[in-house]
PDB file of C-alpha atoms in Angstrom:
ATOM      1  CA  UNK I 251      33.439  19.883  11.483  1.00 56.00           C
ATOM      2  CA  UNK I 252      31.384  17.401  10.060  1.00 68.00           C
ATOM      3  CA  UNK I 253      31.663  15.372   6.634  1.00 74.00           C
ATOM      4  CA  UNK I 254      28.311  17.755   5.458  1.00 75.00           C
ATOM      5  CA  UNK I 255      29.861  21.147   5.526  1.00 79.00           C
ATOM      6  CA  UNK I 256      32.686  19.537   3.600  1.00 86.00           C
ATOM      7  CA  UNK I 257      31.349  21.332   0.031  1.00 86.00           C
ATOM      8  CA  UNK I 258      31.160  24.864   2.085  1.00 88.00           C
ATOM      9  CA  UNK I 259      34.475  24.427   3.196  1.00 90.00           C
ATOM     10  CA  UNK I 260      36.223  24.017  -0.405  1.00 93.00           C
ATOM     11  CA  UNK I 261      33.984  26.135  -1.974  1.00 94.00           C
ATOM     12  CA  UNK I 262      35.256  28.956   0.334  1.00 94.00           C
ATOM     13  CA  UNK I 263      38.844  27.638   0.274  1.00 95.00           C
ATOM     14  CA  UNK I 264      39.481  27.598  -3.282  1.00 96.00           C
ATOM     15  CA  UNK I 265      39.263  31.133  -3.621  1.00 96.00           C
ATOM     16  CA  UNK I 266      40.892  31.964  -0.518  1.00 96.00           C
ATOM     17  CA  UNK I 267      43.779  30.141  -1.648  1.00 95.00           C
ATOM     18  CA  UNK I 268      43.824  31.432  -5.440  1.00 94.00           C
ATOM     19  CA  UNK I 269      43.236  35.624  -4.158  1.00 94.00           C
ATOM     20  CA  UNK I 270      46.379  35.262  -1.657  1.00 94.00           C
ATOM     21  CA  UNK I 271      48.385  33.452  -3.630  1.00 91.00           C
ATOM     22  CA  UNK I 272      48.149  36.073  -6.161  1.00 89.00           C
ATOM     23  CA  UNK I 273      48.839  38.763  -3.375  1.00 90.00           C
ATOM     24  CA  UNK I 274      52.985  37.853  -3.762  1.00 89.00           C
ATOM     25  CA  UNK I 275      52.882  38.985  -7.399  1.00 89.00           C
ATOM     26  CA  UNK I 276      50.548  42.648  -6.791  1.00 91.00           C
ATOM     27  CA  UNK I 277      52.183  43.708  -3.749  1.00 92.00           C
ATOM     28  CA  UNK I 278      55.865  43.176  -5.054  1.00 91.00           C
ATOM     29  CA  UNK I 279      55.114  44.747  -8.296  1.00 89.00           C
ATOM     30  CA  UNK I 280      56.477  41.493 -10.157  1.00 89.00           C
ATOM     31  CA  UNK I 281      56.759  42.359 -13.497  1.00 89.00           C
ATOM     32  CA  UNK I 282      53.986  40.434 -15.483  1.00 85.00           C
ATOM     33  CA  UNK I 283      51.759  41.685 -12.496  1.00 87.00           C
ATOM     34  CA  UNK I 284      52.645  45.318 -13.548  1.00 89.00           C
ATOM     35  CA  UNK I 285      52.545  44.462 -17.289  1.00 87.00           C
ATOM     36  CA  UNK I 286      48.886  43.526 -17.151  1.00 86.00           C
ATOM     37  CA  UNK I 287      47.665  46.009 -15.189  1.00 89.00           C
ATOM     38  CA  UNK I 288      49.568  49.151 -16.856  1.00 89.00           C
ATOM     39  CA  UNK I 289      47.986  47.298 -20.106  1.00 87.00           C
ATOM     40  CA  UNK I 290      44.049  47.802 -18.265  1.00 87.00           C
ATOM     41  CA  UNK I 291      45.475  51.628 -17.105  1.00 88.00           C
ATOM     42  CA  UNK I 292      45.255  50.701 -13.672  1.00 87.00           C
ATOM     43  CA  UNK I 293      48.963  51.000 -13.031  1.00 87.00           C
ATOM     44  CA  UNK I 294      49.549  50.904  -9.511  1.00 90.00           C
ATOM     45  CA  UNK I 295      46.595  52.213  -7.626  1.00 92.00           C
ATOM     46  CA  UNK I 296      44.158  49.165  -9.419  1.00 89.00           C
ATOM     47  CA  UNK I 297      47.325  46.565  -8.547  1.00 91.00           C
ATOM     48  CA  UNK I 298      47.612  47.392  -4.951  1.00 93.00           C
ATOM     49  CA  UNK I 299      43.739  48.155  -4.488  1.00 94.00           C
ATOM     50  CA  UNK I 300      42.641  44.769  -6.116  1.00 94.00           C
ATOM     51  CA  UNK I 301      45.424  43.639  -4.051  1.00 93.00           C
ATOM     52  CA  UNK I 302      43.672  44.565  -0.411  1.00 96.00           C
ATOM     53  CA  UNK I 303      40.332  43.741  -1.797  1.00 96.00           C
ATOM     54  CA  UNK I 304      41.245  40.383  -2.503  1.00 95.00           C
ATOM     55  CA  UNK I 305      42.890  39.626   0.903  1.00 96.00           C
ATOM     56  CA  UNK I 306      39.967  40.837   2.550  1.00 96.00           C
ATOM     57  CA  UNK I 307      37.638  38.788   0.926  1.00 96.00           C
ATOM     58  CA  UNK I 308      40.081  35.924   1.084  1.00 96.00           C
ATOM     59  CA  UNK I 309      39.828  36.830   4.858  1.00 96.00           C
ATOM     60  CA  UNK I 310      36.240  36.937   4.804  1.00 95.00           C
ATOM     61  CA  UNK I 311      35.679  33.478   3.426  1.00 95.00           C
ATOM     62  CA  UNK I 312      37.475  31.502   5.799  1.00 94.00           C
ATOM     63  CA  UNK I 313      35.071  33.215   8.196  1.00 92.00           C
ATOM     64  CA  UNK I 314      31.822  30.817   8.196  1.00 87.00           C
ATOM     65  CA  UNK I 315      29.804  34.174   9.497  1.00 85.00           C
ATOM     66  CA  UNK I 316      30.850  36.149   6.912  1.00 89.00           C
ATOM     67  CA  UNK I 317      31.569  34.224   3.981  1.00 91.00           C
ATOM     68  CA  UNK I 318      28.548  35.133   1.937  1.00 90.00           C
ATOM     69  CA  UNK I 319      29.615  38.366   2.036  1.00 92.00           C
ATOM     70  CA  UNK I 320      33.182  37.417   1.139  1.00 94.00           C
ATOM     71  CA  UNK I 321      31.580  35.501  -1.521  1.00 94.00           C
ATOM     72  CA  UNK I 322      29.955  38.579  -2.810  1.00 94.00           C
ATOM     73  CA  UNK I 323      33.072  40.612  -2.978  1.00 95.00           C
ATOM     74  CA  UNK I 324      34.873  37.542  -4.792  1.00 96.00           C
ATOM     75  CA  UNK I 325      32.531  37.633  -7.409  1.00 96.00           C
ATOM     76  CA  UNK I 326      32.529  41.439  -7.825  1.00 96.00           C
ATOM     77  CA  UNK I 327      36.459  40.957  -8.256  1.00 95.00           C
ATOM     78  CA  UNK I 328      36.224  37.986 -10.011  1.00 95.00           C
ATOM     79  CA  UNK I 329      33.820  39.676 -12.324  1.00 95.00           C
ATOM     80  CA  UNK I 330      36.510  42.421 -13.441  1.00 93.00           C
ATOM     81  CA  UNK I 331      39.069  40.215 -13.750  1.00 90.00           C
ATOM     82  CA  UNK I 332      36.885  37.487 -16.355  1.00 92.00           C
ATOM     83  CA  UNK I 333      36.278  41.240 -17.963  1.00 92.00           C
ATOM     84  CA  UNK I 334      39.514  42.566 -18.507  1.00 89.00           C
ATOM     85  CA  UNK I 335      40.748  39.350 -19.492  1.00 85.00           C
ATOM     86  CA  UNK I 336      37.918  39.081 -22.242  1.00 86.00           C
ATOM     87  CA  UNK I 337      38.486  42.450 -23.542  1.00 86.00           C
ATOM     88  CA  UNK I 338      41.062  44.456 -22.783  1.00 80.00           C
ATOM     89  CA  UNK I 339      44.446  42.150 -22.407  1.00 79.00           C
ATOM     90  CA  UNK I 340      42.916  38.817 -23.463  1.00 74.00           C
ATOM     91  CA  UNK I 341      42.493  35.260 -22.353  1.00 75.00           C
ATOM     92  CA  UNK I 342      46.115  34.686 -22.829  1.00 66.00           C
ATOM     93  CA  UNK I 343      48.711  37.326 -21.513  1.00 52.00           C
ATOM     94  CA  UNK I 344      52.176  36.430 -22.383  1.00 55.00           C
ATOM     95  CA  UNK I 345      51.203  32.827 -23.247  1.00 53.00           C
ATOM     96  CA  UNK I 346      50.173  32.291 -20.017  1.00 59.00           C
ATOM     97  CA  UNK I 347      46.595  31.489 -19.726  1.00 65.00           C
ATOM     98  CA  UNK I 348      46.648  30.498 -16.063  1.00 81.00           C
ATOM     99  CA  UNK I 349      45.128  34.199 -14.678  1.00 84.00           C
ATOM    100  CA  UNK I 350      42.214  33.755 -16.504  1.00 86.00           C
ATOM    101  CA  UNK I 351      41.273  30.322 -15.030  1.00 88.00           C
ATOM    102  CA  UNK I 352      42.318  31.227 -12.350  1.00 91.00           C
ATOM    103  CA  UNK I 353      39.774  33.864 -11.904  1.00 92.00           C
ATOM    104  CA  UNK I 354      37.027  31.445 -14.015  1.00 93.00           C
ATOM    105  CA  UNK I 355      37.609  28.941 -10.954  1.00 94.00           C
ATOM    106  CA  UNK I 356      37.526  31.508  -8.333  1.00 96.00           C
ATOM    107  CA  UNK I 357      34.133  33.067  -9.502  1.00 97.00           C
ATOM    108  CA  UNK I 358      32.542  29.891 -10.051  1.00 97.00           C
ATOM    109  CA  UNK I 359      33.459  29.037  -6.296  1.00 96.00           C
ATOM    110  CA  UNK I 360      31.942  32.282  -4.607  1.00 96.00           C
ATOM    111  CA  UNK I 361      29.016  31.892  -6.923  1.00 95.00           C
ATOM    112  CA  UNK I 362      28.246  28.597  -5.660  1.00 94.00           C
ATOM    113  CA  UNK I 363      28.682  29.250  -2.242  1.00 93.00           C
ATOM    114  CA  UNK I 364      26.534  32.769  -2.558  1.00 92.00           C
ATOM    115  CA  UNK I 365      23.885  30.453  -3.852  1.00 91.00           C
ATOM    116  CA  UNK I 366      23.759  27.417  -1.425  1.00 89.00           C
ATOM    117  CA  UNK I 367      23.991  29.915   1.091  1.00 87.00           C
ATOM    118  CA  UNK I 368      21.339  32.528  -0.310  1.00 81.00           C
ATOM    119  CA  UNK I 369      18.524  31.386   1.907  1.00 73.00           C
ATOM    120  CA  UNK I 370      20.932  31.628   5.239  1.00 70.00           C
ATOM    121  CA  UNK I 371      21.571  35.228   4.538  1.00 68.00           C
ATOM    122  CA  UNK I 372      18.640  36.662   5.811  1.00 62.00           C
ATOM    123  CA  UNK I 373      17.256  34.738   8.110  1.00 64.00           C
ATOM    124  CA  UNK I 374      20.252  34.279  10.335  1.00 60.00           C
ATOM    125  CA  UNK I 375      20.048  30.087  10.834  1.00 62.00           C
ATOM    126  CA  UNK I 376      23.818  29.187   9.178  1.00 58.00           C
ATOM    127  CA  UNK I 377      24.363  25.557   7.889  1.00 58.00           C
ATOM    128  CA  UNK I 378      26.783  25.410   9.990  1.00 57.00           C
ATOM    129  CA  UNK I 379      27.759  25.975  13.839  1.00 52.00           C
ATOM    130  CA  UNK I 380      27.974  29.105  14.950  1.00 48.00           C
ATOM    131  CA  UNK I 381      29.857  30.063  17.713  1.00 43.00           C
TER     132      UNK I 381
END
C-alpha cells in the first residue's frame, strides 16, 4: 500500500468501523438499541435486518473490489438512519446524540468514496492494485 490510496483506505474504514461496532448493541437486543427501533416500528425484524446489512457492507468495504458497492449500500443505510433520526425519534434519543453522527459521519464517508471512485466503476481500471 502506498501513501496515495491512503484517503481510500479511511474513507472505507470509517464506516466499517462505525456499522460493526454498532453490530454488539442490534444483535444483543441492548436495550436503547430496542428502544429506538420499537419507537420507528421496526421492532426486531428492522434491528436484526439493519443488523446483517450493515456487516455486509462493512464487509464489503474493506474489500478494494467491491467497495463501491459497499459504499452504495452504506449510503442506502446511512440514508434511513439520517431519516429516522430527523423524523421519527429525533436527533437526540435519550440525550444521546452520538447515533445520529454517527450515521452523518458514516454517510459522508461512503459518499465520498462512491464519488472518487465513480469513474472506476465501469470501466474496470481500480486506483488501486488489484490482485
Amino acid at each position: 500500500m502506498n501513501f496515495r490510496n491512503l484517503p481510500l483506505w479511511v474513507l472505507r474504514i470509517v464506516p466499517a468501523v462505525i456499522f460493526l461496532q454498532t453490530l454488539f448493541f442490534k444483535f444483543t437486543a441492548h436495550p436503547q438499541s430496542v428502544k429506538l427501533f420499537t419507537a420507528i416500528g421496526m421492532e426486531p425484524w428492522g434491528r436484526i435486518g439493519t443488523g446483517v446489512a450493515e456487516l455486509i457492507a462493512s464487509l464489503l468495504l474493506l474489500i478494494p473490489r467491491f467497495s463501491a458497492l459497499g459504499a452504495l449500500m452504506g449510503i442506502g443505510l446511512m440514508s434511513g438512519a439520517l431519516y429516522f433520526h430527523l423524523n421519527e425519534v429525533g436527533i437526540k434519543f435519550d440525550g444521546d446524540y452520538g447515533l445520529f453522527t454517527m450515521a452523518l459521519v458514516a454517510f459522508v464517508c461512503c459518499t465520498v468514496l462512491l464519488v472518487i471512485l465513480r469513474k472506476h466503476i465501469f470501466t474496470g481500471n481500480a486506483p488501486y492494485p488489484v490482485k
